[in-house]
Short mmCIF file of C-alpha atoms and ligand atoms in Angstrom, two decimals:
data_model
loop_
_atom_site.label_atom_id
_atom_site.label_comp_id
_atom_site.label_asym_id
_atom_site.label_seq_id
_atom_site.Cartn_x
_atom_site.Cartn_y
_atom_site.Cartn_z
CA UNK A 1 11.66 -12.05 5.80
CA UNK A 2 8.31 -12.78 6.62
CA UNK A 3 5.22 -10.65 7.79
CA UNK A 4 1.44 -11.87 9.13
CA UNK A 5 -1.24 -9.82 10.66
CA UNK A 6 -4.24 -10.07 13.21
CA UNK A 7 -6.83 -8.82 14.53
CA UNK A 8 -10.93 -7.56 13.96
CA UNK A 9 -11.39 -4.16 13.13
CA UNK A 10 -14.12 -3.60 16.10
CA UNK A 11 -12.18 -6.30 18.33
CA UNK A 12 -9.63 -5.46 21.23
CA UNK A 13 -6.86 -4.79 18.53
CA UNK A 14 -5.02 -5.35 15.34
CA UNK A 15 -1.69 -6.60 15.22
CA UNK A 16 1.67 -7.61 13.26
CA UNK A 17 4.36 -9.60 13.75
CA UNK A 18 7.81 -8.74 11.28
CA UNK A 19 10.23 -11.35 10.88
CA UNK A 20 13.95 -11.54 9.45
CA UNK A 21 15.26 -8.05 9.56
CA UNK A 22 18.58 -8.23 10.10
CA UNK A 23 20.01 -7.32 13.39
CA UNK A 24 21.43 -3.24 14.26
CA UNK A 25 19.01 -1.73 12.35
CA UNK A 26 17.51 0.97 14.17
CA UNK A 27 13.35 2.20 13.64
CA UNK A 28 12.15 5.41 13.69
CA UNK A 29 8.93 5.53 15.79
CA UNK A 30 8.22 8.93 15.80
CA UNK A 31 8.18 8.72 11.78
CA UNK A 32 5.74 5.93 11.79
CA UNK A 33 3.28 7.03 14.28
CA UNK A 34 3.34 10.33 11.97
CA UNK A 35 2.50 8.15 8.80
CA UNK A 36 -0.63 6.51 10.74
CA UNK A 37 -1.76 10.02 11.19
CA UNK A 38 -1.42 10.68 7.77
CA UNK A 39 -3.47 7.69 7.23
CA UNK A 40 -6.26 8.75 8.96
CA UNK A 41 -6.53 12.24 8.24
CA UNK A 42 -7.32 12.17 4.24
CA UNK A 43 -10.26 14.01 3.02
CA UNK A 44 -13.39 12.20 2.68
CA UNK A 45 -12.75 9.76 5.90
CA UNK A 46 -15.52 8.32 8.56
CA UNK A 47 -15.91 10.02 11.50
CA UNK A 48 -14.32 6.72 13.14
CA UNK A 49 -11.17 8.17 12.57
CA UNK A 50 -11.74 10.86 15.03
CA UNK A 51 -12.52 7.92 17.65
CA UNK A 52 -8.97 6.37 17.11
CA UNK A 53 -4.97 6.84 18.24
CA UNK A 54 -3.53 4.29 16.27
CA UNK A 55 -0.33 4.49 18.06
CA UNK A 56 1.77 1.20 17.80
CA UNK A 57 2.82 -0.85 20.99
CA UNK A 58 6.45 -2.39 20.04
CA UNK A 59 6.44 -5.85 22.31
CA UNK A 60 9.19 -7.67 20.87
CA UNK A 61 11.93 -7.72 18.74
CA UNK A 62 13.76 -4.20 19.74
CA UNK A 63 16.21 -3.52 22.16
CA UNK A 64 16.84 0.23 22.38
CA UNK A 65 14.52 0.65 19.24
CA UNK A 66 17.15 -1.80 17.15
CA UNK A 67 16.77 -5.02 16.10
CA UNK A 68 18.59 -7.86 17.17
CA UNK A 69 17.50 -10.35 15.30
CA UNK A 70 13.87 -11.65 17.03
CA UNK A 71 10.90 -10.92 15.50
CA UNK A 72 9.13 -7.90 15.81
CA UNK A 73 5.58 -7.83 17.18
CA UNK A 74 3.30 -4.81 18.00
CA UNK A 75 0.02 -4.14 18.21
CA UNK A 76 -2.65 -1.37 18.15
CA UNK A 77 -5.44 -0.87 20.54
CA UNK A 78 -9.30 -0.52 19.17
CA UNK A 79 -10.59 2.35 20.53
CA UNK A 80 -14.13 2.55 18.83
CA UNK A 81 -17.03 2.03 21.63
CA UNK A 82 -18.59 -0.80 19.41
CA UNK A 83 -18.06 -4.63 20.25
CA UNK A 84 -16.93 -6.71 17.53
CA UNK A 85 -19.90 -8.69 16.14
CA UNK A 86 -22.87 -6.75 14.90
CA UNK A 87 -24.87 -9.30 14.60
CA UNK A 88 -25.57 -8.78 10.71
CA UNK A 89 -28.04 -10.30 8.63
CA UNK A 90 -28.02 -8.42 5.65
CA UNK A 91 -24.34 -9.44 3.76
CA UNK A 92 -22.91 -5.77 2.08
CA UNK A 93 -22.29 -6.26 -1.56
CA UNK A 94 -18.32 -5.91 -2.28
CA UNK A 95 -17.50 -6.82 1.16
CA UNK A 96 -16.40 -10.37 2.48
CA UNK A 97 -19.95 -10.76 4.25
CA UNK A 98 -22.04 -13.21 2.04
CA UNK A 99 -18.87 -15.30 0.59
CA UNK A 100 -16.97 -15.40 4.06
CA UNK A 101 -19.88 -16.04 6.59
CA UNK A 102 -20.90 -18.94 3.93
CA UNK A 103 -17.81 -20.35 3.84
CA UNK A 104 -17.07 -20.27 7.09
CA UNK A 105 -20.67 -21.00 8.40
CA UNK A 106 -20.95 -17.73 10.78
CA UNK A 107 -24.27 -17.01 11.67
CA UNK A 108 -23.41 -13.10 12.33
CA UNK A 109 -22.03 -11.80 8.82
CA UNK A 110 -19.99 -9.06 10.15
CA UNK A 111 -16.88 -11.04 10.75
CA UNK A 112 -15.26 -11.94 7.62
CA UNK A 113 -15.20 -7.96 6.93
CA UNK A 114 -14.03 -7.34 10.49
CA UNK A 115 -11.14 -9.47 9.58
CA UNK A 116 -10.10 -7.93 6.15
CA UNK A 117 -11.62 -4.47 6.34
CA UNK A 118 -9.88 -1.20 5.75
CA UNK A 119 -8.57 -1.03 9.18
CA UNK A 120 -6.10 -3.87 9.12
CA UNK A 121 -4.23 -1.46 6.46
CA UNK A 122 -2.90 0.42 9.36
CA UNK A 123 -0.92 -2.64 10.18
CA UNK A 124 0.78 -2.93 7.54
CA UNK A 125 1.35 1.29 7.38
CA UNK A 126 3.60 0.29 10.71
CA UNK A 127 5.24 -3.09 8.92
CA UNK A 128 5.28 -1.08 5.47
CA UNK A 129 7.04 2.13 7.24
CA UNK A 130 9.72 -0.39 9.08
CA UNK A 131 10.54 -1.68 5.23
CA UNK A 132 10.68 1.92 3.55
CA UNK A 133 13.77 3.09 6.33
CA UNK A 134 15.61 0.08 5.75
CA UNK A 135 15.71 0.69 2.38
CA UNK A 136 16.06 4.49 2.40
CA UNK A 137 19.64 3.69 4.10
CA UNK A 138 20.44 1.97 0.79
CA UNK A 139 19.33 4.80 -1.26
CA UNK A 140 15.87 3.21 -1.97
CA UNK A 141 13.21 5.43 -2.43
CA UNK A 142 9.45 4.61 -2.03
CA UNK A 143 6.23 6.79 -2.81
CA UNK A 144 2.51 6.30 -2.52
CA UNK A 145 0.14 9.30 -4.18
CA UNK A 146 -3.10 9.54 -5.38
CA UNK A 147 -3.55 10.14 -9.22
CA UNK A 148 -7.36 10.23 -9.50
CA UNK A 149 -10.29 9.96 -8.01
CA UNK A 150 -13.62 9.20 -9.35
CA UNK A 151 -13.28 10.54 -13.02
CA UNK A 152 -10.60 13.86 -12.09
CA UNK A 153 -7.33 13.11 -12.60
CA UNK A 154 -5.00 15.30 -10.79
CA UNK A 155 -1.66 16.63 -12.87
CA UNK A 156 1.67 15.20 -12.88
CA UNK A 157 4.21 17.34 -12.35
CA UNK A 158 7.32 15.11 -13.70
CA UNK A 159 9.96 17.68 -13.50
CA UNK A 160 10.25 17.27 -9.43
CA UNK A 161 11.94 14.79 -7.86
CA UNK A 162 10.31 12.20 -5.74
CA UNK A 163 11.40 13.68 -2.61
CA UNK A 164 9.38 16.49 -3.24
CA UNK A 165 6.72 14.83 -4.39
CA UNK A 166 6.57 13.16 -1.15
CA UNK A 167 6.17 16.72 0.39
CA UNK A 168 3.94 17.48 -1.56
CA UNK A 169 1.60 14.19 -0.85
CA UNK A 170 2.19 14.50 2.96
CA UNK A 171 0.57 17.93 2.77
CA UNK A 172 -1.89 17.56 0.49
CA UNK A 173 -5.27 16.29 2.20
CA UNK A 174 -6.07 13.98 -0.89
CA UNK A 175 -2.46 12.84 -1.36
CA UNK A 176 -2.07 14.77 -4.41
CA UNK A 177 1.38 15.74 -5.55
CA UNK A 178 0.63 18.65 -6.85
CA UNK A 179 -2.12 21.38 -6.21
CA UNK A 180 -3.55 20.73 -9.35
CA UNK A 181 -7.58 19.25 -9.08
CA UNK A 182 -7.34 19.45 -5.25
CA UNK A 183 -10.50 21.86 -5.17
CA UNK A 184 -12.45 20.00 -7.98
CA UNK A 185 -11.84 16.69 -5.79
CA UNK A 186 -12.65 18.05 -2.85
CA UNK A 187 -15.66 19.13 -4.02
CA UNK A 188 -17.16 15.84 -5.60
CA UNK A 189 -15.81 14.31 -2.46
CA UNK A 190 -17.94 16.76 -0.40
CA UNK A 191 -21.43 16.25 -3.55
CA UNK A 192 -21.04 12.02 -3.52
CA UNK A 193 -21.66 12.56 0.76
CA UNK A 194 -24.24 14.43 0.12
CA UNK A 195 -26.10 11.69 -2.50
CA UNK A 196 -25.30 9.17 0.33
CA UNK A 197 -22.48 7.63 -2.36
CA UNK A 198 -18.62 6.53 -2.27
CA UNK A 199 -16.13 7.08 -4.71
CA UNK A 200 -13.00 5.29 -5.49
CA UNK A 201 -10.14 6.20 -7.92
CA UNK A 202 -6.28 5.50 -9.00
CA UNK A 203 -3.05 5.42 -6.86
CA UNK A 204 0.57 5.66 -8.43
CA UNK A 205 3.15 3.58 -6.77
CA UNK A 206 7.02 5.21 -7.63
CA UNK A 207 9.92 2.82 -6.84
CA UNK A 208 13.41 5.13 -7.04
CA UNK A 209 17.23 3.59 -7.45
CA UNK A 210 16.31 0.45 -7.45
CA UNK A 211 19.01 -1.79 -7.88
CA UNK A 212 19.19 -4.18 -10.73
CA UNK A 213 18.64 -7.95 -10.22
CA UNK A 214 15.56 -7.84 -7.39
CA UNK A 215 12.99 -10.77 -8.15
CA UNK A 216 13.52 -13.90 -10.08
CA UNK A 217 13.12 -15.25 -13.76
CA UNK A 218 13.30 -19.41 -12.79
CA UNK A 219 9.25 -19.46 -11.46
CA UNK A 220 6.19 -18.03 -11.97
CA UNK A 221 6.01 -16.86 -8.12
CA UNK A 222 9.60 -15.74 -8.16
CA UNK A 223 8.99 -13.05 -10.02
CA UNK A 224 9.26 -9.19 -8.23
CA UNK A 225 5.91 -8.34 -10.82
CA UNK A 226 4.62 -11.32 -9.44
CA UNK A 227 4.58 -10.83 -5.47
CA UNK A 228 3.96 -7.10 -5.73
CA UNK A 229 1.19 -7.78 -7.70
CA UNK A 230 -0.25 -10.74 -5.42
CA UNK A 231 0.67 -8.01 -2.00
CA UNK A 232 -0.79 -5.11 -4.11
CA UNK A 233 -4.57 -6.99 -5.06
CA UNK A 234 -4.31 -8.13 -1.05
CA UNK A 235 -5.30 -3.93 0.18
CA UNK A 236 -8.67 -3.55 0.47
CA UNK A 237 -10.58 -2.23 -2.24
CA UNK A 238 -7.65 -2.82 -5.19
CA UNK A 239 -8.86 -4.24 -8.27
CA UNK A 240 -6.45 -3.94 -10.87
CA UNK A 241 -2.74 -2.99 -10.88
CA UNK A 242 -0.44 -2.44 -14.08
CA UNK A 243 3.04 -1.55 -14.31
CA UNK A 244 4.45 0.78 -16.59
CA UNK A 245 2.41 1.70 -19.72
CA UNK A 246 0.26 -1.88 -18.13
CA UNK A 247 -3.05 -1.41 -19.99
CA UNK A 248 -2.05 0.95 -22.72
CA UNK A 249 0.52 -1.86 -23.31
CA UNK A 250 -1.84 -3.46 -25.92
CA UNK A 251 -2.21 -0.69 -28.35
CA UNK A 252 0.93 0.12 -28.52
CA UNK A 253 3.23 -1.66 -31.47
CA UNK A 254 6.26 -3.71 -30.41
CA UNK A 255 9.22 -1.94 -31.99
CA UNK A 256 7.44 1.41 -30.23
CA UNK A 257 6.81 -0.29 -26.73
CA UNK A 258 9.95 -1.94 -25.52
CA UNK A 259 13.00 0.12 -24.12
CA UNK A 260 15.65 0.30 -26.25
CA UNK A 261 19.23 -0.55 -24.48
CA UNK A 262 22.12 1.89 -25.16
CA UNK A 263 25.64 2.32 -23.57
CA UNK A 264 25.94 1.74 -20.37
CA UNK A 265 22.97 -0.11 -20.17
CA UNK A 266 21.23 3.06 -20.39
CA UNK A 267 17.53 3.63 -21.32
CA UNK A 268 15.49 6.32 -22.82
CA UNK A 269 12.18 5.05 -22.03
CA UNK A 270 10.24 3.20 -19.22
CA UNK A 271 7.30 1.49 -20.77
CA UNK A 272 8.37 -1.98 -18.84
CA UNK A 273 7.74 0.17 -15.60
CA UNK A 274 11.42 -1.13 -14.02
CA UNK A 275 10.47 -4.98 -14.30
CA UNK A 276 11.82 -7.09 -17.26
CA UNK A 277 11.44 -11.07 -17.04
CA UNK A 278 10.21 -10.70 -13.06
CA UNK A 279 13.57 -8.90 -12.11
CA UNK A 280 14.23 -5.41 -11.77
CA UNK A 281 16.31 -3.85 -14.32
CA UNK A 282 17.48 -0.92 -12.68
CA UNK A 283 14.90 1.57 -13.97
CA UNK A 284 12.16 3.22 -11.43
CA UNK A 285 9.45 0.83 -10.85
CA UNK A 286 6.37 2.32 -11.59
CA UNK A 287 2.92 0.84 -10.55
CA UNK A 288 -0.74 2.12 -10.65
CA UNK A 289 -3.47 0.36 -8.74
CA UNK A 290 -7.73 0.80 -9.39
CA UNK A 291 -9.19 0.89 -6.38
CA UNK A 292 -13.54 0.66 -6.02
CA UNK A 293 -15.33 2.74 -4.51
CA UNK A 294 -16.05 1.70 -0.55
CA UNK A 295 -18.63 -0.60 -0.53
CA UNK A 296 -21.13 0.84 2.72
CA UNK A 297 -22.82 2.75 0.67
CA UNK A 298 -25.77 5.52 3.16
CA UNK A 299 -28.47 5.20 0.57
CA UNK A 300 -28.42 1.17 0.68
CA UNK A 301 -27.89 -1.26 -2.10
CA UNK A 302 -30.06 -4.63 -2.82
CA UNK A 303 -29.46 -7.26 -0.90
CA UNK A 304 -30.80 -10.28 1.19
CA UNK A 305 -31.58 -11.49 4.71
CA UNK A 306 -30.25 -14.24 4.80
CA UNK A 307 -31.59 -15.85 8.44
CA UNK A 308 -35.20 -15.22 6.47
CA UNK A 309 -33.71 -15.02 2.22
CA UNK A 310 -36.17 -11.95 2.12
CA UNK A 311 -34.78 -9.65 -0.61
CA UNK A 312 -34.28 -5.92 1.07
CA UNK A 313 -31.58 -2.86 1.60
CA UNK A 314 -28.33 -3.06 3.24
CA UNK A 315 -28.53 -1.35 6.72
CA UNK A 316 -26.02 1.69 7.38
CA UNK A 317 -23.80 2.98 10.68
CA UNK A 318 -21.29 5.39 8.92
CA UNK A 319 -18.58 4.92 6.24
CA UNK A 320 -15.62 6.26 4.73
CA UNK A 321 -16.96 8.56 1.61
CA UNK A 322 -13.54 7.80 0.06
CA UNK A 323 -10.63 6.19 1.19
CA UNK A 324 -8.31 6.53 -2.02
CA UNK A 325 -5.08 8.68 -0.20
CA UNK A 326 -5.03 6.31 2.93
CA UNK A 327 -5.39 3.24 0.43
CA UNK A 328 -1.96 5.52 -1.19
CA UNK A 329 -0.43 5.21 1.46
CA UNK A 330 -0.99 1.11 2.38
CA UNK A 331 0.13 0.11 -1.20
CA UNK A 332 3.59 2.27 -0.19
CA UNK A 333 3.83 -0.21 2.61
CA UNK A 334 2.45 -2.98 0.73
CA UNK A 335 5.59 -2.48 -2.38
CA UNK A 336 7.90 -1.38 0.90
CA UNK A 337 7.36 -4.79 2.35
CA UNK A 338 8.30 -6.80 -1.62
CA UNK A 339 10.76 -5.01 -1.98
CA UNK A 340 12.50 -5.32 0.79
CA UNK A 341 12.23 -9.08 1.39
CA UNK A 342 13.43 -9.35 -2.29
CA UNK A 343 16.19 -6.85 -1.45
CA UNK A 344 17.21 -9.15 1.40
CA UNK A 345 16.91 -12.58 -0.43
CA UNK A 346 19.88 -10.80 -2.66
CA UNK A 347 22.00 -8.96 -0.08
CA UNK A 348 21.03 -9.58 3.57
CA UNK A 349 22.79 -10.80 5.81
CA UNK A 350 22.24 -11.46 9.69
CA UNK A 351 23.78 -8.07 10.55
CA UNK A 352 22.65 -4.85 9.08
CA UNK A 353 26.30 -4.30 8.65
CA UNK A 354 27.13 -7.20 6.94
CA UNK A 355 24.32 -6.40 4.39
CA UNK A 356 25.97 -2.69 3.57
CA UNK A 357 28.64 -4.74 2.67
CA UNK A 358 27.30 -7.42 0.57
CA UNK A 359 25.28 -4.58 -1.06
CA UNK A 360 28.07 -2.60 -2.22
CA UNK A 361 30.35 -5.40 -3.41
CA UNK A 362 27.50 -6.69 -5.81
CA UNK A 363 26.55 -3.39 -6.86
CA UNK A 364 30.30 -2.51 -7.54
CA UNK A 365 30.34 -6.34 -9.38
CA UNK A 366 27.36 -5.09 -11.37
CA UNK A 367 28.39 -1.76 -12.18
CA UNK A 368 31.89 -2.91 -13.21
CA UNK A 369 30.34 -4.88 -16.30
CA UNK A 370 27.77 -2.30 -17.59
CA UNK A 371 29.91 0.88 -16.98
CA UNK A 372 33.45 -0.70 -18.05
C1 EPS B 401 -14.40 0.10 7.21
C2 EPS B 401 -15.43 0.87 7.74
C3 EPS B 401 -15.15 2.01 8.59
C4 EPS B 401 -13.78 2.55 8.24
C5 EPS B 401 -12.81 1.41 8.46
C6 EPS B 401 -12.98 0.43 7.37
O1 EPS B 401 -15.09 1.69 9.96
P1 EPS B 401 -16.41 1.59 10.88
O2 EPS B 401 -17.12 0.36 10.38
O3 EPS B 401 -15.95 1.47 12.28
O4 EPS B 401 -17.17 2.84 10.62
O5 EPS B 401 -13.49 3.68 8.98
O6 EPS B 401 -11.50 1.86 8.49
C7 EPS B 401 -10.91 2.00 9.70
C8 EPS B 401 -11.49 1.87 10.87
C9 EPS B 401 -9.49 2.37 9.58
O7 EPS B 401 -8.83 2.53 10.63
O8 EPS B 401 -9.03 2.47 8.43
C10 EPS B 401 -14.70 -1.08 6.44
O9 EPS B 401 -15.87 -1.35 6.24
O10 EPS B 401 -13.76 -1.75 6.01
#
């Protein structure tokens, strides 16, 4: 399986292109468009959102809305009035302006962020969503939520299952999953706009019946930790990821960290977040990401011009105040997409059939020697 992307967020469209699914598989549309809208409609979003659809155009790869085998390729149509290329002069600090433009020798500095800004995440929302049905029809269970932002952390509830939680972050306007903080957010949401600020904050990524053996121990790039973590650091914005207890990890003594094995393979704990040695071990995977506040920032930060290397203030159109609960909902798609090409590197097959099949036999296999 394979996935690439296209596209300037102020050009004609962005696009996607989905390789390797196997064949029979059949995509809900309907439930995709409806996670793009989710996308857009978190609290503390630019007005641009208003401006856009973001409805997908399938061109390839589905026949009937299955797969057959071809690629799939769609795109989605820019509708903000603004041309891509703003002519900028004065590189943003935090986004790809300075580095990119130099690198690249551009004279306008917009493009680099054009290329890799926030909007390109609703690409992979549509190749992210394709990933998270194939692998709900093996029991797989993926969830996105937001678990802070700025300094308020919202509660867990850890009693309900992730089902509901998903309810409860796909009506919650800061992808909360529960009601807990909502207000308190809201409202330093609604005090950073008014200081002309951005805020960032910290997104939980929940991986549910995850079968054992997903990812690989033989290389360093093998390893499921591994390529989440390189897809995870790829969304805009994300600046550290840990899984499991991640940071805490180093205060914590050995003989209290690890998680003990008992019958059946069975564990008590989950401090490893699902991921021993680069492979899953059957446990939920459990991720949490950093993300930075949004780097256009109304009141201006220091920077440069660099046509005349005067030092001034970054100019400002609009931006999102805070973009943590659609970033939620990108690193879904971004683990989605991992695990799924891992889950087809150990079970798939050309037909979606044929992978049912290979999935339950190794499963049974596995099953056999832990619960016999
Ligand atoms: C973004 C800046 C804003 C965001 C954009 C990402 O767009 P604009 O420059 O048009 O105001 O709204 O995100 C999207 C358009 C989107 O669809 O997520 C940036 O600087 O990266």
């Amino acid at each position: 399986m394979y996935f690439v992307t296209a596209g300037e967020s102020h050009g004609d469209s962005i696009t996607g292109i989905l390789e390797g699914l196997p064949s029979n598989f059949e995509i809900d549309i309907d439930s995709i468009i409806n996670t793009l809208k989710l996308r857009k409609s978190g609290y503390g979003r630019s007005k641009r959102m208003k401006i856009e659809d973001d409805i997908p155009i399938f061109t390839s790869g589905l026949i009937n809305g299955k797969t057959y085998g071809g690629s799939i390729a769609f795109y989605i149509k820019n509708k903000a009035p603004e041309k891509c290329g703003k002519n900028l002069k004065i590189p943003r600090p935090g986004h790809s302006d300075l580095a990119g433009s130099l690198k690249y020798g551009l004279e306008d500095l917009s493009f680099p962020a054009e290329c890799r800004g926030g909007r390109k995440t609703a690409v992979f929302i549509v190749l992210g969503e394709i990933a998270r049905q194939f692998l709900s029809k093996f029991g797989i269970n993926v969830l996105g939520y937001t678990f802070s932002i700025g300094k308020i952390y919202s509660f867990e509830n850890e009693e309900i299952d992730l089902e509901r939680k998903r309810i409860y972050a796909e009506n919650s306007p800061l992808r909360l999953i529960s009601k807990s903080k909502e207000q308190e957010i809201k409202e330093l949401i609604d005090k950073t706009e008014q200081d002309g600020d951005t805020l960032g904050g910290k997104i939980k990524i929940i991986v549910e019946n995850v079968p054992i053996g997903l990812g690989d121990f033989s290389q360093w790039n093998k390893g499921l930790d591994s390529r989440l973590a390189c897809a995870l650091i790829s969304v805009p914005g994300i600046k550290a990821i840990s899984f499991g207890k991640g940071f805490e990890a180093s205060e914590i003594l050995g003989s209290e960290f690890q998680d003990r094995i008992y019958k059946n393979a069975k564990r008590k704990t989950n401090n490893a977040g699902g991921i021993e040695g680069g492979i899953s071990n059957g446990e939920n995977i459990e991720i949490t990401v950093s993300m930075k506040p949004i780097p256009t920032v109304k009141q201006g930060l220091d920077s440069i011009n660099l046509d005349e290397n005067d030092e001034t203030r970054t100019e400002y159109i609009r931006s999102d105040i805070c973009a943590v609960p659609a970033c939620a909902i990108a690193c879904e798609s971004m683990t989605s997409l991992i695990i799924l090409e891992a889950f087809l590197e150990r079970f798939g097959c050309n037909t979606f059939e044929g992978t049912l099949e290979n999935f339950k036999t190794i499963q049974k296999r596995i099953l056999k020697r832990i619960r016999e």
